Amino acid sequence: MDPYHPTAVRASMGAIFRHPVVKASFQEFSQWVQGCSYQVYGTSAHGSLDYLQVSSYTRPIILLLGDERQGLSPAQVDICQALVRLPMYGEVTSLNLAVAAGVMLYAMLEKMDRN
């Protein structure tokens, strides 16, 4: 996908022009993140932390979201410092990826250390 396609630019609400766009394989990303001070959070139905129970998120943060069917791969899980779950109620088994991303990002921003 072209990140500068008009549809993608519109969906990003212009954020694409305020942040660098980087293309890398997962292996390249994994090597890069090991040398950085980012806190990597992954989402998983089997995560040990309920997203509402996390008291605060320390910046800078990377949030990994897996696909709706299989979730994160084992390699992706391995680079996460924590796996966070969004509990489901009733007969719902999962959320649409965009909805899950919105919920997680909002929760993280609300509980982020602003310093």
Short mmCIF file of C-alpha atoms in Angstrom, two decimals:
data_model
loop_
_atom_site.label_atom_id
_atom_site.label_comp_id
_atom_site.label_asym_id
_atom_site.label_seq_id
_atom_site.Cartn_x
_atom_site.Cartn_y
_atom_site.Cartn_z
CA MET A 1 0.00 0.00 0.00
CA ASP A 2 1.17 3.49 -0.81
CA PRO A 3 1.15 5.53 2.43
CA TYR A 4 0.82 8.71 0.36
CA HIS A 5 -2.26 7.53 -1.54
CA PRO A 6 -5.00 10.16 -1.06
CA THR A 7 -7.19 7.68 0.83
CA ALA A 8 -4.36 6.81 3.24
CA VAL A 9 -3.47 10.48 3.76
CA ARG A 10 -7.11 11.29 4.51
CA ALA A 11 -7.39 8.35 6.93
CA SER A 12 -4.27 9.52 8.76
CA MET A 13 -5.83 12.99 9.12
CA GLY A 14 -2.50 14.48 8.04
CA ALA A 15 -0.43 12.70 10.70
CA ILE A 16 1.60 11.11 7.91
CA PHE A 17 3.21 14.50 7.32
CA ARG A 18 4.22 14.92 10.98
CA HIS A 19 5.86 11.53 11.51
CA PRO A 20 8.43 9.65 9.44
CA VAL A 21 7.22 6.74 7.34
CA VAL A 22 9.55 3.74 7.47
CA LYS A 23 9.32 0.47 5.57
CA ALA A 24 11.15 -2.52 7.05
CA SER A 25 10.85 -6.27 7.29
CA PHE A 26 9.86 -7.65 10.68
CA GLN A 27 13.41 -8.92 11.14
CA GLU A 28 14.83 -5.43 10.51
CA PHE A 29 12.24 -3.91 12.84
CA SER A 30 13.00 -6.48 15.54
CA GLN A 31 16.73 -5.74 15.39
CA TRP A 32 16.10 -2.01 15.48
CA VAL A 33 13.72 -2.16 18.46
CA GLN A 34 16.21 -4.19 20.52
CA GLY A 35 18.63 -1.27 20.44
CA CYS A 36 16.03 1.34 21.39
CA SER A 37 14.38 2.42 24.61
CA TYR A 38 10.84 1.78 23.39
CA GLN A 39 8.37 -0.15 25.52
CA VAL A 40 6.76 -2.70 23.19
CA TYR A 41 3.21 -3.73 24.06
CA GLY A 42 1.36 -6.40 22.15
CA THR A 43 -2.32 -7.23 22.16
CA SER A 44 -3.40 -10.79 22.81
CA ALA A 45 -6.54 -12.57 23.96
CA HIS A 46 -4.18 -14.45 26.28
CA GLY A 47 -2.34 -11.37 27.57
CA SER A 48 -1.46 -11.29 31.24
CA LEU A 49 -2.66 -7.68 31.66
CA ASP A 50 -6.18 -6.36 31.23
CA TYR A 51 -5.78 -3.02 29.44
CA LEU A 52 -7.89 -1.31 32.13
CA GLN A 53 -5.61 -2.58 34.90
CA VAL A 54 -2.42 -1.04 33.53
CA SER A 55 -1.72 1.89 35.85
CA SER A 56 0.47 3.86 33.41
CA TYR A 57 2.34 3.59 30.15
CA THR A 58 5.87 4.98 29.93
CA ARG A 59 6.92 6.71 26.73
CA PRO A 60 8.07 5.97 24.12
CA ILE A 61 5.68 3.15 23.22
CA ILE A 62 5.20 0.77 20.33
CA LEU A 63 1.87 -1.06 20.10
CA LEU A 64 1.78 -4.29 18.08
CA LEU A 65 -1.61 -5.55 16.96
CA GLY A 66 -2.05 -8.90 15.29
CA ASP A 67 -4.58 -9.79 12.66
CA GLU A 68 -8.14 -10.61 13.68
CA ARG A 69 -7.83 -14.34 13.08
CA GLN A 70 -4.41 -15.40 14.33
CA GLY A 71 -3.22 -12.47 16.41
CA LEU A 72 0.50 -11.82 16.82
CA SER A 73 3.04 -14.33 15.54
CA PRO A 74 5.38 -16.03 18.06
CA ALA A 75 8.24 -13.81 16.82
CA GLN A 76 6.14 -10.69 17.40
CA VAL A 77 5.18 -11.87 20.90
CA ASP A 78 8.86 -12.43 21.69
CA ILE A 79 9.77 -8.75 21.29
CA CYS A 80 6.93 -7.51 23.52
CA GLN A 81 7.68 -6.49 27.09
CA ALA A 82 4.00 -7.02 27.94
CA LEU A 83 0.91 -8.56 26.36
CA VAL A 84 -2.29 -6.65 27.01
CA ARG A 85 -5.76 -8.07 26.49
CA LEU A 86 -9.06 -6.40 25.75
CA PRO A 87 -11.61 -8.54 27.60
CA MET A 88 -14.68 -9.57 25.65
CA TYR A 89 -18.14 -9.94 27.15
CA GLY A 90 -21.12 -11.97 26.08
CA GLU A 91 -20.82 -13.87 22.83
CA VAL A 92 -18.34 -11.47 21.22
CA THR A 93 -14.96 -13.17 20.73
CA SER A 94 -12.93 -10.31 19.27
CA LEU A 95 -13.06 -6.74 18.04
CA ASN A 96 -12.42 -5.45 14.55
CA LEU A 97 -8.71 -4.53 14.33
CA ALA A 98 -9.41 -0.82 13.81
CA VAL A 99 -11.73 -0.74 16.83
CA ALA A 100 -9.20 -2.61 19.00
CA ALA A 101 -6.47 -0.18 17.91
CA GLY A 102 -8.66 2.80 18.78
CA VAL A 103 -9.53 1.42 22.22
CA MET A 104 -5.89 0.61 23.02
CA LEU A 105 -4.49 3.92 21.77
CA TYR A 106 -7.09 5.89 23.71
CA ALA A 107 -6.36 3.91 26.90
CA MET A 108 -2.62 4.38 26.42
CA LEU A 109 -2.94 8.13 25.88
CA GLU A 110 -5.13 8.47 28.97
CA LYS A 111 -2.59 6.65 31.14
CA MET A 112 0.61 7.90 29.55
CA ASP A 113 3.33 9.58 31.55
CA ARG A 114 3.28 13.10 30.08
CA ASN A 115 6.92 13.86 30.95
#
